[in-house]
GROMACS .gro file of C-alpha atoms in nm:
model
  382
    1UNK     CA    1   3.124   0.830  -0.119
    2UNK     CA    2   2.744   0.845  -0.064
    3UNK     CA    3   2.508   0.756  -0.343
    4UNK     CA    4   2.148   0.851  -0.307
    5UNK     CA    5   1.819   0.910  -0.492
    6UNK     CA    6   1.655   1.249  -0.468
    7UNK     CA    7   1.297   1.315  -0.573
    8UNK     CA    8   1.109   1.650  -0.603
    9UNK     CA    9   0.750   1.638  -0.634
   10UNK     CA   10   0.463   1.897  -0.674
   11UNK     CA   11   0.188   1.718  -0.490
   12UNK     CA   12  -0.130   1.917  -0.628
   13UNK     CA   13  -0.244   2.014  -0.285
   14UNK     CA   14  -0.602   1.889  -0.215
   15UNK     CA   15  -0.726   1.892  -0.571
   16UNK     CA   16  -0.920   1.551  -0.620
   17UNK     CA   17  -0.713   1.410  -0.348
   18UNK     CA   18  -0.945   1.126  -0.263
   19UNK     CA   19  -0.922   0.989  -0.634
   20UNK     CA   20  -0.537   1.018  -0.606
   21UNK     CA   21  -0.463   0.882  -0.279
   22UNK     CA   22  -0.426   0.504  -0.390
   23UNK     CA   23  -0.189   0.655  -0.657
   24UNK     CA   24   0.025   0.841  -0.455
   25UNK     CA   25   0.070   0.562  -0.192
   26UNK     CA   26   0.164   0.315  -0.484
   27UNK     CA   27   0.423   0.567  -0.612
   28UNK     CA   28   0.603   0.574  -0.284
   29UNK     CA   29   0.597   0.213  -0.234
   30UNK     CA   30   0.723   0.149  -0.605
   31UNK     CA   31   0.982   0.443  -0.625
   32UNK     CA   32   1.082   0.531  -0.277
   33UNK     CA   33   1.362   0.800  -0.275
   34UNK     CA   34   1.622   0.847  -0.018
   35UNK     CA   35   1.559   1.228  -0.033
   36UNK     CA   36   1.197   1.378  -0.094
   37UNK     CA   37   1.121   1.747  -0.144
   38UNK     CA   38   0.752   1.853  -0.215
   39UNK     CA   39   0.550   2.138  -0.298
   40UNK     CA   40   0.172   2.210  -0.271
   41UNK     CA   41   0.160   2.008   0.056
   42UNK     CA   42  -0.140   1.964   0.302
   43UNK     CA   43  -0.140   1.823   0.636
   44UNK     CA   44  -0.331   1.516   0.496
   45UNK     CA   45  -0.062   1.465   0.226
   46UNK     CA   46   0.215   1.492   0.502
   47UNK     CA   47   0.062   1.214   0.709
   48UNK     CA   48   0.010   1.010   0.383
   49UNK     CA   49   0.396   1.026   0.316
   50UNK     CA   50   0.505   0.980   0.684
   51UNK     CA   51   0.302   0.634   0.662
   52UNK     CA   52   0.426   0.556   0.303
   53UNK     CA   53   0.810   0.599   0.413
   54UNK     CA   54   0.827   0.472   0.751
   55UNK     CA   55   1.223   0.457   0.741
   56UNK     CA   56   1.232   0.836   0.669
   57UNK     CA   57   1.247   1.136   0.895
   58UNK     CA   58   1.126   1.504   0.815
   59UNK     CA   59   1.144   1.835   0.950
   60UNK     CA   60   0.916   1.872   1.237
   61UNK     CA   61   0.853   2.265   1.309
   62UNK     CA   62   0.577   2.471   1.444
   63UNK     CA   63   0.603   2.710   1.131
   64UNK     CA   64   0.260   2.629   0.956
   65UNK     CA   65   0.452   2.631   0.597
   66UNK     CA   66   0.618   2.296   0.677
   67UNK     CA   67   0.262   2.148   0.670
   68UNK     CA   68   0.088   2.351   0.426
   69UNK     CA   69   0.359   2.448   0.158
   70UNK     CA   70   0.661   2.231   0.151
   71UNK     CA   71   0.876   1.962   0.349
   72UNK     CA   72   1.181   1.763   0.336
   73UNK     CA   73   1.203   1.399   0.413
   74UNK     CA   74   1.548   1.183   0.426
   75UNK     CA   75   1.617   0.824   0.508
   76UNK     CA   76   1.731   0.795   0.851
   77UNK     CA   77   1.989   0.519   0.803
   78UNK     CA   78   2.149   0.754   0.531
   79UNK     CA   79   2.143   1.093   0.660
   80UNK     CA   80   2.121   1.291   0.981
   81UNK     CA   81   1.974   1.632   1.043
   82UNK     CA   82   2.205   1.922   1.178
   83UNK     CA   83   1.969   2.218   1.147
   84UNK     CA   84   1.694   2.344   0.926
   85UNK     CA   85   1.508   2.687   0.846
   86UNK     CA   86   1.264   2.867   0.631
   87UNK     CA   87   1.376   3.174   0.456
   88UNK     CA   88   1.134   3.458   0.328
   89UNK     CA   89   1.239   3.513  -0.045
   90UNK     CA   90   0.917   3.708  -0.147
   91UNK     CA   91   0.714   3.414  -0.284
   92UNK     CA   92   0.349   3.537  -0.302
   93UNK     CA   93   0.164   3.289  -0.095
   94UNK     CA   94   0.096   3.244   0.282
   95UNK     CA   95   0.373   3.072   0.464
   96UNK     CA   96   0.566   3.024   0.139
   97UNK     CA   97   0.944   3.009   0.197
   98UNK     CA   98   1.266   2.862   0.081
   99UNK     CA   99   1.263   2.549   0.302
  100UNK     CA  100   1.596   2.408   0.377
  101UNK     CA  101   1.769   2.158   0.597
  102UNK     CA  102   2.145   2.086   0.651
  103UNK     CA  103   2.203   1.713   0.639
  104UNK     CA  104   2.495   1.494   0.705
  105UNK     CA  105   2.555   1.144   0.536
  106UNK     CA  106   2.589   0.884   0.775
  107UNK     CA  107   2.913   0.702   0.774
  108UNK     CA  108   2.889   0.341   0.651
  109UNK     CA  109   3.017   0.076   0.874
  110UNK     CA  110   2.792   0.144   1.168
  111UNK     CA  111   2.928   0.450   1.357
  112UNK     CA  112   2.576   0.501   1.481
  113UNK     CA  113   2.501   0.136   1.526
  114UNK     CA  114   2.793   0.128   1.770
  115UNK     CA  115   2.680   0.410   1.955
  116UNK     CA  116   2.306   0.318   1.956
  117UNK     CA  117   2.200   0.680   1.923
  118UNK     CA  118   2.065   0.909   1.649
  119UNK     CA  119   2.221   1.235   1.580
  120UNK     CA  120   1.883   1.392   1.472
  121UNK     CA  121   1.773   1.711   1.671
  122UNK     CA  122   1.619   1.579   2.005
  123UNK     CA  123   1.246   1.570   2.047
  124UNK     CA  124   1.077   1.752   2.335
  125UNK     CA  125   1.122   1.429   2.570
  126UNK     CA  126   1.480   1.419   2.520
  127UNK     CA  127   1.541   1.776   2.653
  128UNK     CA  128   1.567   1.682   3.016
  129UNK     CA  129   1.922   1.661   3.137
  130UNK     CA  130   2.050   1.311   3.176
  131UNK     CA  131   1.815   1.161   2.949
  132UNK     CA  132   1.927   0.928   2.670
  133UNK     CA  133   1.847   1.045   2.324
  134UNK     CA  134   1.763   0.684   2.222
  135UNK     CA  135   1.409   0.551   2.276
  136UNK     CA  136   1.390   0.303   2.545
  137UNK     CA  137   1.478  -0.044   2.405
  138UNK     CA  138   1.539   0.095   2.054
  139UNK     CA  139   1.850   0.133   1.854
  140UNK     CA  140   1.880   0.405   1.588
  141UNK     CA  141   2.109   0.199   1.367
  142UNK     CA  142   2.036   0.141   1.017
  143UNK     CA  143   1.758  -0.111   0.983
  144UNK     CA  144   1.897  -0.462   0.951
  145UNK     CA  145   2.131  -0.394   1.241
  146UNK     CA  146   1.916  -0.269   1.515
  147UNK     CA  147   1.687  -0.572   1.548
  148UNK     CA  148   1.367  -0.367   1.464
  149UNK     CA  149   1.110  -0.610   1.333
  150UNK     CA  150   1.075  -0.562   0.950
  151UNK     CA  151   0.728  -0.484   0.795
  152UNK     CA  152   0.569  -0.651   0.490
  153UNK     CA  153   0.803  -0.887   0.282
  154UNK     CA  154   0.780  -0.645  -0.001
  155UNK     CA  155   0.913  -0.347   0.190
  156UNK     CA  156   1.267  -0.277   0.023
  157UNK     CA  157   1.573  -0.309   0.256
  158UNK     CA  158   1.624   0.021   0.433
  159UNK     CA  159   1.265   0.147   0.410
  160UNK     CA  160   1.141  -0.013   0.727
  161UNK     CA  161   1.185   0.123   1.077
  162UNK     CA  162   0.849   0.279   1.217
  163UNK     CA  163   0.882   0.439   1.556
  164UNK     CA  164   0.766   0.218   1.828
  165UNK     CA  165   0.490   0.473   1.912
  166UNK     CA  166   0.352   0.404   1.571
  167UNK     CA  167   0.476   0.707   1.378
  168UNK     CA  168   0.797   0.892   1.322
  169UNK     CA  169   1.015   1.043   1.563
  170UNK     CA  170   1.015   1.386   1.424
  171UNK     CA  171   1.308   1.627   1.452
  172UNK     CA  172   1.281   1.995   1.552
  173UNK     CA  173   1.481   2.303   1.495
  174UNK     CA  174   1.795   2.368   1.677
  175UNK     CA  175   1.745   2.734   1.651
  176UNK     CA  176   1.471   2.966   1.784
  177UNK     CA  177   1.204   2.978   1.509
  178UNK     CA  178   1.036   3.295   1.434
  179UNK     CA  179   0.676   3.183   1.350
  180UNK     CA  180   0.599   3.501   1.196
  181UNK     CA  181   0.877   3.498   0.931
  182UNK     CA  182   0.924   3.122   0.926
  183UNK     CA  183   1.309   3.183   0.963
  184UNK     CA  184   1.552   3.037   1.188
  185UNK     CA  185   1.768   3.307   1.356
  186UNK     CA  186   2.117   3.319   1.462
  187UNK     CA  187   2.271   2.960   1.534
  188UNK     CA  188   2.224   2.876   1.897
  189UNK     CA  189   2.518   2.966   2.123
  190UNK     CA  190   2.654   2.760   2.402
  191UNK     CA  191   2.386   2.897   2.638
  192UNK     CA  192   2.114   2.742   2.408
  193UNK     CA  193   2.228   2.404   2.471
  194UNK     CA  194   2.093   2.182   2.749
  195UNK     CA  195   2.346   2.120   3.020
  196UNK     CA  196   2.579   1.847   2.982
  197UNK     CA  197   2.493   1.778   2.633
  198UNK     CA  198   2.596   1.898   2.288
  199UNK     CA  199   2.321   1.963   2.013
  200UNK     CA  200   2.468   1.900   1.662
  201UNK     CA  201   2.582   2.271   1.606
  202UNK     CA  202   2.429   2.449   1.304
  203UNK     CA  203   2.684   2.562   1.072
  204UNK     CA  204   2.925   2.257   1.172
  205UNK     CA  205   3.243   2.306   0.989
  206UNK     CA  206   3.332   2.065   0.718
  207UNK     CA  207   3.684   2.039   0.869
  208UNK     CA  208   3.771   1.695   0.982
  209UNK     CA  209   3.698   1.658   1.351
  210UNK     CA  210   3.977   1.557   1.597
  211UNK     CA  211   3.946   1.239   1.779
  212UNK     CA  212   3.834   1.378   2.115
  213UNK     CA  213   3.580   1.624   1.948
  214UNK     CA  214   3.417   1.379   1.712
  215UNK     CA  215   3.054   1.347   1.823
  216UNK     CA  216   2.906   1.008   1.866
  217UNK     CA  217   2.764   0.884   1.528
  218UNK     CA  218   2.990   1.086   1.327
  219UNK     CA  219   3.282   0.838   1.327
  220UNK     CA  220   3.316   0.528   1.122
  221UNK     CA  221   3.587   0.291   1.036
  222UNK     CA  222   3.777   0.391   0.729
  223UNK     CA  223   3.913   0.116   0.488
  224UNK     CA  224   4.267   0.282   0.538
  225UNK     CA  225   4.252   0.237   0.908
  226UNK     CA  226   4.133   0.581   0.987
  227UNK     CA  227   3.794   0.750   0.998
  228UNK     CA  228   3.565   0.820   0.711
  229UNK     CA  229   3.474   1.190   0.722
  230UNK     CA  230   3.143   1.259   0.584
  231UNK     CA  231   3.015   1.568   0.433
  232UNK     CA  232   2.720   1.786   0.541
  233UNK     CA  233   2.520   1.966   0.256
  234UNK     CA  234   2.222   2.193   0.235
  235UNK     CA  235   1.902   2.045   0.093
  236UNK     CA  236   1.631   2.302  -0.012
  237UNK     CA  237   1.315   2.347  -0.190
  238UNK     CA  238   1.079   2.636  -0.295
  239UNK     CA  239   0.761   2.690  -0.510
  240UNK     CA  240   0.787   3.015  -0.703
  241UNK     CA  241   0.469   3.214  -0.774
  242UNK     CA  242   0.230   3.095  -1.011
  243UNK     CA  243   0.190   3.317  -1.305
  244UNK     CA  244  -0.182   3.344  -1.267
  245UNK     CA  245  -0.142   3.513  -0.935
  246UNK     CA  246  -0.382   3.819  -0.922
  247UNK     CA  247  -0.086   4.062  -0.884
  248UNK     CA  248   0.104   3.929  -1.194
  249UNK     CA  249  -0.224   3.938  -1.381
  250UNK     CA  250  -0.259   4.308  -1.290
  251UNK     CA  251   0.082   4.451  -1.347
  252UNK     CA  252   0.210   4.203  -1.593
  253UNK     CA  253   0.548   4.189  -1.404
  254UNK     CA  254   0.694   3.836  -1.310
  255UNK     CA  255   0.816   3.807  -0.948
  256UNK     CA  256   1.015   3.486  -1.016
  257UNK     CA  257   1.336   3.665  -1.128
  258UNK     CA  258   1.357   3.843  -0.806
  259UNK     CA  259   1.258   3.530  -0.617
  260UNK     CA  260   1.527   3.340  -0.774
  261UNK     CA  261   1.791   3.603  -0.682
  262UNK     CA  262   1.681   3.603  -0.332
  263UNK     CA  263   1.692   3.236  -0.322
  264UNK     CA  264   2.055   3.234  -0.470
  265UNK     CA  265   2.143   3.495  -0.196
  266UNK     CA  266   2.002   3.266   0.097
  267UNK     CA  267   2.174   2.961  -0.039
  268UNK     CA  268   2.509   3.145  -0.080
  269UNK     CA  269   2.488   3.233   0.281
  270UNK     CA  270   2.384   2.887   0.398
  271UNK     CA  271   2.595   2.668   0.179
  272UNK     CA  272   2.878   2.898   0.067
  273UNK     CA  273   3.103   2.673  -0.187
  274UNK     CA  274   2.985   2.358  -0.004
  275UNK     CA  275   2.748   2.100  -0.173
  276UNK     CA  276   2.398   2.226  -0.217
  277UNK     CA  277   2.090   2.059  -0.370
  278UNK     CA  278   1.803   2.294  -0.448
  279UNK     CA  279   1.486   2.153  -0.589
  280UNK     CA  280   1.192   2.361  -0.716
  281UNK     CA  281   0.861   2.407  -0.896
  282UNK     CA  282   0.998   2.732  -1.087
  283UNK     CA  283   0.669   2.798  -1.279
  284UNK     CA  284   0.876   2.949  -1.549
  285UNK     CA  285   1.078   2.830  -1.845
  286UNK     CA  286   1.366   3.090  -1.884
  287UNK     CA  287   1.485   3.376  -1.664
  288UNK     CA  288   1.464   3.242  -1.311
  289UNK     CA  289   1.661   2.938  -1.456
  290UNK     CA  290   1.922   3.169  -1.582
  291UNK     CA  291   1.971   3.338  -1.254
  292UNK     CA  292   2.043   3.001  -1.100
  293UNK     CA  293   2.272   2.887  -1.357
  294UNK     CA  294   2.467   3.224  -1.348
  295UNK     CA  295   2.509   3.163  -0.971
  296UNK     CA  296   2.687   2.841  -1.043
  297UNK     CA  297   2.379   2.594  -0.993
  298UNK     CA  298   2.354   2.332  -1.278
  299UNK     CA  299   2.042   2.123  -1.330
  300UNK     CA  300   2.085   1.753  -1.343
  301UNK     CA  301   1.964   1.706  -1.707
  302UNK     CA  302   2.181   1.970  -1.850
  303UNK     CA  303   2.475   1.840  -1.633
  304UNK     CA  304   2.436   1.496  -1.804
  305UNK     CA  305   2.421   1.641  -2.148
  306UNK     CA  306   2.043   1.634  -2.231
  307UNK     CA  307   1.741   1.850  -2.195
  308UNK     CA  308   1.449   1.796  -1.932
  309UNK     CA  309   1.151   1.604  -2.070
  310UNK     CA  310   0.802   1.774  -1.987
  311UNK     CA  311   0.711   1.776  -1.620
  312UNK     CA  312   0.354   1.942  -1.638
  313UNK     CA  313   0.074   1.858  -1.714
  314UNK     CA  314   0.007   1.493  -1.668
  315UNK     CA  315  -0.251   1.374  -1.907
  316UNK     CA  316  -0.509   1.239  -1.826
  317UNK     CA  317  -0.620   1.375  -1.479
  318UNK     CA  318  -0.912   1.371  -1.267
  319UNK     CA  319  -1.123   1.679  -1.318
  320UNK     CA  320  -1.431   1.826  -1.450
  321UNK     CA  321  -1.409   1.698  -1.800
  322UNK     CA  322  -1.715   1.658  -2.046
  323UNK     CA  323  -1.787   1.456  -2.345
  324UNK     CA  324  -1.663   1.086  -2.383
  325UNK     CA  325  -1.467   1.074  -2.049
  326UNK     CA  326  -1.667   1.271  -1.802
  327UNK     CA  327  -1.466   1.349  -1.496
  328UNK     CA  328  -1.147   1.363  -1.657
  329UNK     CA  329  -0.986   1.708  -1.738
  330UNK     CA  330  -0.871   1.799  -2.082
  331UNK     CA  331  -0.488   1.873  -2.135
  332UNK     CA  332  -0.355   2.208  -2.056
  333UNK     CA  333  -0.250   2.395  -2.374
  334UNK     CA  334   0.121   2.421  -2.294
  335UNK     CA  335   0.344   2.139  -2.210
  336UNK     CA  336   0.636   2.246  -2.023
  337UNK     CA  337   0.930   2.157  -1.791
  338UNK     CA  338   0.899   2.364  -1.471
  339UNK     CA  339   1.005   2.112  -1.198
  340UNK     CA  340   1.395   2.090  -1.133
  341UNK     CA  341   1.669   1.966  -0.943
  342UNK     CA  342   1.986   2.209  -0.923
  343UNK     CA  343   2.309   2.132  -0.761
  344UNK     CA  344   2.632   2.327  -0.665
  345UNK     CA  345   2.960   2.194  -0.525
  346UNK     CA  346   3.093   1.843  -0.514
  347UNK     CA  347   2.755   1.685  -0.581
  348UNK     CA  348   2.752   1.483  -0.910
  349UNK     CA  349   2.437   1.350  -1.084
  350UNK     CA  350   2.466   1.005  -1.226
  351UNK     CA  351   2.134   0.973  -1.401
  352UNK     CA  352   1.796   1.175  -1.410
  353UNK     CA  353   1.448   1.091  -1.496
  354UNK     CA  354   1.084   1.245  -1.528
  355UNK     CA  355   0.890   0.972  -1.398
  356UNK     CA  356   0.563   0.868  -1.576
  357UNK     CA  357   0.352   0.686  -1.324
  358UNK     CA  358  -0.012   0.580  -1.317
  359UNK     CA  359  -0.188   0.353  -1.071
  360UNK     CA  360  -0.500   0.183  -1.212
  361UNK     CA  361  -0.516   0.455  -1.462
  362UNK     CA  362  -0.478   0.754  -1.218
  363UNK     CA  363  -0.189   0.976  -1.192
  364UNK     CA  364  -0.072   1.085  -0.838
  365UNK     CA  365  -0.051   1.449  -0.930
  366UNK     CA  366  -0.077   1.681  -1.222
  367UNK     CA  367   0.300   1.726  -1.220
  368UNK     CA  368   0.550   1.452  -1.282
  369UNK     CA  369   0.819   1.376  -1.013
  370UNK     CA  370   1.185   1.444  -1.116
  371UNK     CA  371   1.416   1.177  -0.986
  372UNK     CA  372   1.798   1.228  -0.978
  373UNK     CA  373   2.075   0.986  -0.858
  374UNK     CA  374   2.361   1.188  -0.699
  375UNK     CA  375   2.692   1.089  -0.540
  376UNK     CA  376   2.852   1.307  -0.287
  377UNK     CA  377   3.219   1.227  -0.205
  378UNK     CA  378   3.356   1.206   0.145
  379UNK     CA  379   3.590   1.479   0.284
  380UNK     CA  380   3.958   1.437   0.210
  381UNK     CA  381   4.137   1.299   0.529
  382UNK     CA  382   4.360   1.554   0.679
   0.00000   0.00000   0.00000
């Protein structure tokens, strides 16, 4: 069984970013998640998160939306990337998509430590036949086993592990990416793989692998004497269209119901009945949520027998305020819960929280992060 903490967070783009940078850094230092999905991303914010979460990896893809809309981060010692993509679901913003990744829980007990390699998609320098996927002199084992020097003493165990080049070793798509649509097309066939090596095949079946077919890093000692077979799952995020979009103001028709239906169709295709975690800024309080629930998705709060607290807006915020507190925005008239984490399949939420966080009186964003702890059971042994 794998237990992990997932955070979804609308970062508020570049609004008053200089004033918010210290608060954002502090949040990720104090509350570092195992999985992170974001909305309203910018290249500067992406760099900030890379630096704040050095033990994580994220999707590295040429499609612009991965740097200007959303991205997904995961702890490298807990998960490995199998494939990723970006699906056009009709969201009315340039490069906005349903962004997703298929992750697999790493087996405890050091399967990757024993092999000294990472199962993440190879970088460009790894493509040449005969090369090792591991960086010279570096083990991709979980921090604490690899001998990588730890950072500052207040870094939580498992968070350390910057790449020797000073940044993250970023993964790339295993499929051909259509930059115009942001979609990953058909899963690569055998001819797409470099000679003599096997990429982590997209759509890898959850059927237990035979001894001779088990890729390095997938195996791990099982307490009963066999191998622990971990699960893959789909992790996805989207930012549905804001109600103030000019087209919606002109025709008074919400596009979010159709967007939610398109998201369900895409996740049905990508995840089937398997575990799926979908996070979103829904920008709505009713009908898109009903579409997701009717498709079998449960939000973490409802699954735990409670209602979600308010996620937007945060008060106070830096802004163009007047009166006794110039430089601070007045609160918006409607407080609402619009940021969600939905799950389907064998994922189980254990606790859920809408985080109140300020650093020296400043909030990191106009939204509050939603944090959920999940458990994902291992596959049954055959």
